[in-house]
XYZ file of C-alpha atoms in Angstrom:
68
model
C -57.011 -22.849 12.699
C -60.331 -21.798 14.253
C -59.092 -18.204 14.388
C -58.371 -18.251 10.656
C -61.830 -19.652 9.901
C -63.450 -16.935 12.009
C -61.328 -14.316 10.267
C -62.351 -15.618 6.837
C -66.003 -15.311 7.887
C -65.312 -11.765 9.102
C -63.692 -10.908 5.744
C -66.675 -12.324 3.847
C -69.097 -10.240 5.899
C -67.100 -7.010 5.647
C -66.559 -7.456 1.913
C -70.244 -8.275 1.422
C -71.293 -5.189 3.330
C -68.847 -2.806 1.612
C -69.704 -3.997 -1.911
C -73.395 -4.723 -1.330
C -73.059 -8.332 -2.471
C -74.651 -11.500 -1.205
C -72.610 -13.917 0.857
C -72.775 -16.394 -2.010
C -71.407 -13.814 -4.461
C -68.492 -13.031 -2.155
C -67.639 -16.699 -1.610
C -67.692 -17.337 -5.361
C -65.469 -14.303 -5.966
C -63.045 -15.328 -3.216
C -62.853 -18.861 -4.613
C -62.355 -17.626 -8.170
C -59.406 -15.413 -7.276
C -57.805 -17.415 -4.457
C -58.661 -14.922 -1.736
C -59.183 -17.612 0.909
C -55.641 -18.882 0.370
C -54.350 -15.306 0.506
C -56.158 -14.703 3.792
C -54.744 -17.916 5.259
C -51.211 -17.134 4.114
C -51.204 -13.592 5.466
C -53.512 -14.036 8.466
C -50.825 -12.963 10.955
C -50.567 -9.556 9.287
C -54.107 -9.036 7.979
C -55.985 -9.721 11.200
C -54.219 -6.818 12.886
C -55.615 -4.232 10.439
C -58.980 -2.500 10.383
C -61.882 -3.718 8.303
C -61.676 -0.918 5.704
C -58.009 -1.692 5.084
C -58.729 -5.408 4.763
C -61.457 -4.814 2.160
C -59.165 -2.482 0.205
C -56.359 -5.027 0.378
C -58.633 -7.783 -0.915
C -59.759 -5.455 -3.730
C -56.125 -4.873 -4.694
C -55.393 -8.598 -4.548
C -58.362 -9.408 -6.815
C -57.442 -6.621 -9.233
C -53.886 -7.951 -9.480
C -55.181 -11.464 -10.153
C -57.530 -10.183 -12.871
C -54.669 -8.589 -14.784
C -52.291 -11.530 -14.347
């Protein structure tokens, strides 16, 4: 569980950096679109990828949720 929490924090920071957002903005976005649940569900796969891939994957996930 602690590993997943650390990974969520890592995802917040990488996403914040890549999109030039505040931490608060990222957390609100992740909550709005269920990104934290997605990260938890697919932690075993996601944590093995690089940070650029993870940010792109989260972008795709959010985009899919916006159109749903």
